[in-house]
mmCIF file of C-alpha atoms in Angstrom:
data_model
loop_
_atom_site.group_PDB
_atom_site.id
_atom_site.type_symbol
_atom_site.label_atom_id
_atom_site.label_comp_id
_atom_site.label_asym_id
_atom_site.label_seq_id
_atom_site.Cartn_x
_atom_site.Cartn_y
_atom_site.Cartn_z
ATOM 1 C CA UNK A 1 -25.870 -48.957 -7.104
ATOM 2 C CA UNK A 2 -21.952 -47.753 -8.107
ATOM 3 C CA UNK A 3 -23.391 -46.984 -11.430
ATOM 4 C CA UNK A 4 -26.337 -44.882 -10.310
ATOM 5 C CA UNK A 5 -24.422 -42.670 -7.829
ATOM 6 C CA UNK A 6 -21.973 -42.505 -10.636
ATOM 7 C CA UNK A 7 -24.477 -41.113 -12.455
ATOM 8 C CA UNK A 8 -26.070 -38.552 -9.958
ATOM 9 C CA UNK A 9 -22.380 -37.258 -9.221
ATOM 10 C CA UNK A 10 -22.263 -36.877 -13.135
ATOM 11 C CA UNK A 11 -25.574 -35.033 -13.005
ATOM 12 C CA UNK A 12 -24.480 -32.521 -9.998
ATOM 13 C CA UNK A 13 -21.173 -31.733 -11.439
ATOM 14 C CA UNK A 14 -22.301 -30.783 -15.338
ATOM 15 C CA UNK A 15 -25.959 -29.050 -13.338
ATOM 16 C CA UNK A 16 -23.248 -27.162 -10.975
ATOM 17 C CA UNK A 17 -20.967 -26.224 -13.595
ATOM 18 C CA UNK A 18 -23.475 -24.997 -16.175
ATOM 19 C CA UNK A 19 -22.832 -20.722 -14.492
ATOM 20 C CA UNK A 20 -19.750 -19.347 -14.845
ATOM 21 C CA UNK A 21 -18.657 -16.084 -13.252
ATOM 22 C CA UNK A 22 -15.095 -14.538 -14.402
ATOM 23 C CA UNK A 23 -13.039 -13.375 -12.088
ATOM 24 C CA UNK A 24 -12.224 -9.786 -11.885
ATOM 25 C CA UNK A 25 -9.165 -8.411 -13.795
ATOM 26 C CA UNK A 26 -6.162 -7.661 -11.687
ATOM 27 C CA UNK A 27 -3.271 -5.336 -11.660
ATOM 28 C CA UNK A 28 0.161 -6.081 -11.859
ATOM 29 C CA UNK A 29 2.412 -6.159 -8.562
ATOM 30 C CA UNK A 30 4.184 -2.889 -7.999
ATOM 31 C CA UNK A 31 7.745 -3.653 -5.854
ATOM 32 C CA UNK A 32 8.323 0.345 -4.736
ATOM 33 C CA UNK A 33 12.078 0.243 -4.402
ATOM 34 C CA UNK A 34 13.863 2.441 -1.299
ATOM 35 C CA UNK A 35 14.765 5.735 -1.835
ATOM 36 C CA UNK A 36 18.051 7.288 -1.181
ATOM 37 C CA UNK A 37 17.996 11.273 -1.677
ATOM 38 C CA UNK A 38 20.092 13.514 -2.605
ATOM 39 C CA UNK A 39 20.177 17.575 -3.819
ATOM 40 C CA UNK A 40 19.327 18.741 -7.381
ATOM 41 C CA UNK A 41 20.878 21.675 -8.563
ATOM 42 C CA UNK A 42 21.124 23.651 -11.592
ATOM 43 C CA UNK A 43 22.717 27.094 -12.658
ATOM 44 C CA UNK A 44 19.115 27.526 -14.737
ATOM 45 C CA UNK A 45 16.981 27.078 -11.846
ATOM 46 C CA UNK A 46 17.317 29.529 -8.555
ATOM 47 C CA UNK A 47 16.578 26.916 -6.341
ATOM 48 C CA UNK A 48 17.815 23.523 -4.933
ATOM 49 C CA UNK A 49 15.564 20.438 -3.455
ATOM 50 C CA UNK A 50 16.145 17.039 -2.386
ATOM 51 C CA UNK A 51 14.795 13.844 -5.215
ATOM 52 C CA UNK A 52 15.085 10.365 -4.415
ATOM 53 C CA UNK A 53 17.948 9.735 -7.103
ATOM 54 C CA UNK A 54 17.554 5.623 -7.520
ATOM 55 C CA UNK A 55 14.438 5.563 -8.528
ATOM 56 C CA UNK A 56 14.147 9.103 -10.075
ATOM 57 C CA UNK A 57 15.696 11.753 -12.675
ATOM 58 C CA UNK A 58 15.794 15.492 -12.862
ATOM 59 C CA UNK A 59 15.817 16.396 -16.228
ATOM 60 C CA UNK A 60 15.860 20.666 -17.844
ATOM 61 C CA UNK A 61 13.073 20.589 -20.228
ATOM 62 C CA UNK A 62 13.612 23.745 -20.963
ATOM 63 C CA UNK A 63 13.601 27.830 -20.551
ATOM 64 C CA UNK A 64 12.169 31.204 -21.740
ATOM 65 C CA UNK A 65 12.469 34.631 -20.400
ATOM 66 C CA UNK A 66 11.319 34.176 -16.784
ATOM 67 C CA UNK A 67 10.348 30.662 -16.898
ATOM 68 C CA UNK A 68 11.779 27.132 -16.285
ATOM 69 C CA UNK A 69 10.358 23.949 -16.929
ATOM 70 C CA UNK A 70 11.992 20.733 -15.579
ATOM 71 C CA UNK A 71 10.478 17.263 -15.202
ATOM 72 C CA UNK A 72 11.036 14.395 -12.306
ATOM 73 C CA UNK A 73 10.798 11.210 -13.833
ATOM 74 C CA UNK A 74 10.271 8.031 -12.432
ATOM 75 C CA UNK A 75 10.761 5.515 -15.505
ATOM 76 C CA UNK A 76 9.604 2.190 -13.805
ATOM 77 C CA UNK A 77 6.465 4.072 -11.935
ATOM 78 C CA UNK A 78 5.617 5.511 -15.999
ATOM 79 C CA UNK A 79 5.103 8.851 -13.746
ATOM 80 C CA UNK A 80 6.510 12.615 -13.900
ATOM 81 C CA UNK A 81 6.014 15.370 -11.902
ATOM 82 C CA UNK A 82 6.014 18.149 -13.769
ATOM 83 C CA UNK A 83 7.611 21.625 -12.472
ATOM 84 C CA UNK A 84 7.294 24.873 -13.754
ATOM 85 C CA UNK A 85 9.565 28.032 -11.975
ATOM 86 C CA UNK A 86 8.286 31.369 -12.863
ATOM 87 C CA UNK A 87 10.256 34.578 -11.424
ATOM 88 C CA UNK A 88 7.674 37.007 -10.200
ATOM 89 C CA UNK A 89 7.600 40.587 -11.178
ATOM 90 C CA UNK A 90 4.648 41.780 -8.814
ATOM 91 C CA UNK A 91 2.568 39.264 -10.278
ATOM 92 C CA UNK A 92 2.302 36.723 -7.005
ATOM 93 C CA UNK A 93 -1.891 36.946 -7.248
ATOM 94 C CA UNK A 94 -1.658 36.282 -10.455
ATOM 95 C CA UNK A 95 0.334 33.203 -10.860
ATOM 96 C CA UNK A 96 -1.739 31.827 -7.581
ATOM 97 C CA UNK A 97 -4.727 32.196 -9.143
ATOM 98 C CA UNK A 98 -3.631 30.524 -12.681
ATOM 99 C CA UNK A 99 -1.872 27.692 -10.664
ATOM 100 C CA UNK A 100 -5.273 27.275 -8.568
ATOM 101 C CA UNK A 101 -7.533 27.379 -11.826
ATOM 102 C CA UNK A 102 -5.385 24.480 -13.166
ATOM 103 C CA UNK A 103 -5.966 22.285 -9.784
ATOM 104 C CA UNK A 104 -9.604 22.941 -9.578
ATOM 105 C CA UNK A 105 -10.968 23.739 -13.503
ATOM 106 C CA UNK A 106 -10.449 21.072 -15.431
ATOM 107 C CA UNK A 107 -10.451 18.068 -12.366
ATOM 108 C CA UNK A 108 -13.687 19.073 -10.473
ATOM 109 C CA UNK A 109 -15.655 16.842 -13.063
ATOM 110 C CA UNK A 110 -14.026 13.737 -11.957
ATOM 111 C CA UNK A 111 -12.211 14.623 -9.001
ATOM 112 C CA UNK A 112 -14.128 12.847 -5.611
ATOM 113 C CA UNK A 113 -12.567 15.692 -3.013
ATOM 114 C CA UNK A 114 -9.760 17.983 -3.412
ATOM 115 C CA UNK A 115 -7.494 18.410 -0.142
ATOM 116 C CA UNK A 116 -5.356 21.440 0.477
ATOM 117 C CA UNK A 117 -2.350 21.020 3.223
ATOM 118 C CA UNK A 118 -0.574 24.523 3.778
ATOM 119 C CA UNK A 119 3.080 24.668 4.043
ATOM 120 C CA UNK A 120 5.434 27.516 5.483
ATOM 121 C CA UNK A 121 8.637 27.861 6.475
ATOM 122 C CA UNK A 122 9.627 31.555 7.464
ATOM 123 C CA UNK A 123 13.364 30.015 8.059
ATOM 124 C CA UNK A 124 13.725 29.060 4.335
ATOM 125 C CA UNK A 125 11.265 31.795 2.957
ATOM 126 C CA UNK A 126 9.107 28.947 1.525
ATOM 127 C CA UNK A 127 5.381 29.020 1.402
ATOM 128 C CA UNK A 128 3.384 26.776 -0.351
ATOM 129 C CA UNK A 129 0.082 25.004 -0.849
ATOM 130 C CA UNK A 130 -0.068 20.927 -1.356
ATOM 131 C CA UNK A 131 -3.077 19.565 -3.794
ATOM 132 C CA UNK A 132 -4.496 16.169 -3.155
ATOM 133 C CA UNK A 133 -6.874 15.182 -5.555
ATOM 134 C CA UNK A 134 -8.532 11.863 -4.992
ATOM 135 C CA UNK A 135 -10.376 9.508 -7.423
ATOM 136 C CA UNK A 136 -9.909 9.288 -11.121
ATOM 137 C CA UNK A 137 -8.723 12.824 -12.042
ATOM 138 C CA UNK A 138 -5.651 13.247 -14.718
ATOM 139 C CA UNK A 139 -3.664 14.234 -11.966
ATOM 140 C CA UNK A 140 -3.457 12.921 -8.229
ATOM 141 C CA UNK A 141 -0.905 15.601 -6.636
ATOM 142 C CA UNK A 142 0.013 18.941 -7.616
ATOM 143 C CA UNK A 143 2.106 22.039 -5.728
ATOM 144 C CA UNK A 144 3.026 25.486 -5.570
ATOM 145 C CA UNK A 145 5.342 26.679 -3.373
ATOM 146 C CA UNK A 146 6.363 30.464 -3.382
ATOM 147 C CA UNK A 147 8.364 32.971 -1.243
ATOM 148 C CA UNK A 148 5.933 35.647 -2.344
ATOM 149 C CA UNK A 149 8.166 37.907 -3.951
ATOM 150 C CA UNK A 150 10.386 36.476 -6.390
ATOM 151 C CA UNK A 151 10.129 32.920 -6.788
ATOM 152 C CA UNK A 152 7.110 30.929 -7.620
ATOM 153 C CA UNK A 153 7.390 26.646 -8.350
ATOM 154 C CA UNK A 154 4.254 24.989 -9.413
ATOM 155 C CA UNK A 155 4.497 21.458 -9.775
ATOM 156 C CA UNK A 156 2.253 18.219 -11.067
ATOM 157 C CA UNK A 157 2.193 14.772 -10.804
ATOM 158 C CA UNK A 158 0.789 12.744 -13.972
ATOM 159 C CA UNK A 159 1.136 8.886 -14.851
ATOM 160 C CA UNK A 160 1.219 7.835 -18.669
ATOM 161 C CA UNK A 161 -1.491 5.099 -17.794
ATOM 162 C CA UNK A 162 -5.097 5.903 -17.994
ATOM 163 C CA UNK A 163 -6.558 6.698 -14.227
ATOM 164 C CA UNK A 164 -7.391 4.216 -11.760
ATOM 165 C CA UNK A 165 -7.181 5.805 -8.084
ATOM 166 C CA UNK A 166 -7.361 1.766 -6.758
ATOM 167 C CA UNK A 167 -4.199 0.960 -8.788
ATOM 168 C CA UNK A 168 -1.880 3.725 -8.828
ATOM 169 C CA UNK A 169 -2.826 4.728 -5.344
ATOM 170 C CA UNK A 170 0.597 2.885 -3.993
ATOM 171 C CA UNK A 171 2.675 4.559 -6.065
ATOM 172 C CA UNK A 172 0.870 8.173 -5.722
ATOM 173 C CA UNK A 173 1.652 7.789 -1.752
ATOM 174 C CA UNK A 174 5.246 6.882 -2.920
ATOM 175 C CA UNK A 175 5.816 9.635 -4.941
ATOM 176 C CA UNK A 176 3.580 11.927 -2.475
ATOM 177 C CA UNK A 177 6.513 11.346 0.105
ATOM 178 C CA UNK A 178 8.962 12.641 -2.172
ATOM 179 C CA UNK A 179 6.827 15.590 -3.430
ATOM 180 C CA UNK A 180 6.677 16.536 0.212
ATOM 181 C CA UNK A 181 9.926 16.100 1.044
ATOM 182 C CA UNK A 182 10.567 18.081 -1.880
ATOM 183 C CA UNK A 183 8.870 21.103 -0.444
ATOM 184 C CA UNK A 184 10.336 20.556 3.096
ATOM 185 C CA UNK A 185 13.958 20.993 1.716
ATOM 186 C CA UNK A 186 13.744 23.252 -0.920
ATOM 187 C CA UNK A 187 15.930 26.525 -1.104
ATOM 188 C CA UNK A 188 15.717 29.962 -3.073
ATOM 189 C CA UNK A 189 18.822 30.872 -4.008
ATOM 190 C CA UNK A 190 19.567 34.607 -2.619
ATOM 191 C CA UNK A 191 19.769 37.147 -5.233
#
């Protein structure tokens, strides 16, 4: 009697073993460090802003004429926000219009919804327009911030990883914060 239910356990474990289903791949645990922030400024760029500097770097990629491009990187996130200054010369409804083509042109095709959040702050002269862009678009945030007569930022967020809105969307809410709080404290400087 040992022998047969022997058996007939046997029999149930090989008949229940005989479908395997793999389980889905995962994603590697992202620890977001705290963020202490302090000002960035540069004699290049007419403006100052606040960066979380332990987990990020402001670096000058570079200048011509009336434009200045710098990048925030965040090395252990593989992400950078890339910024663009242009000083206007009665050209505000252009540069709006270029820096809205490049939000909604090439990401409608993959982008679920694109979210617009106004900004103003008549204190600082600072007027600006935040991007959201959810599912798997290129980019996931993007800016432009203005004080309609001279200054003009543009900024966007990009991750050297193919797109995955369920993976990176930790770390686009991390850097989100500081993209905000970017616009909140930024200053013209006063010609």
């Amino acid at each position: 009697m040992k022998r047969f239910l022997g058996y007939i356990a046997i029999l149930f474990f090989l008949l229940g073993c005989t479908e395997y289903l793999p389980k889905p791949r995962g994603y590697y645990r992202i620890d977001l460090d705290e963020k202490t922030y302090d000002v960035y400024q540069n004699d290049d760029l007419p403006c100052q802003f606040e960066y979380a500097k332990n987990v990020s770097r402001v670096s000058l990629r570079g200048s011509k004429q009336d434009s200045i491009w710098i990048d925030i990187v965040y090395p252990k996130l593989n992400a950078k926000i890339y910024c663009t200054y242009k000083k206007m010369n009665d050209n505000f409804q252009q540069l709006s219009e270029e820096a809205r083509m490049l939000v909604y042109k090439p990401h409608t095709v993959k982008a679920d919804a694109i979210s617009e959040s106004l900004y103003q702050s008549a204190e600082r002269d600072v007027y600006g327009i935040l991007y959201e862009l959810k599912g798997n678009t290129a980019s996931n945030v993007q800016f432009v911030v203005s004080d309609s007569v001279t200054h003009f930022l543009r900024g966007a967020l990009y991750f050297n990883s193919n797109p995955n809105k369920d993976s990176i969307a930790p770390v686009v809410n991390y850097i989100n914060e500081d993209i905000i709080r970017l616009v909140e404290t930024l200053r013209w400087e006063k010609n």
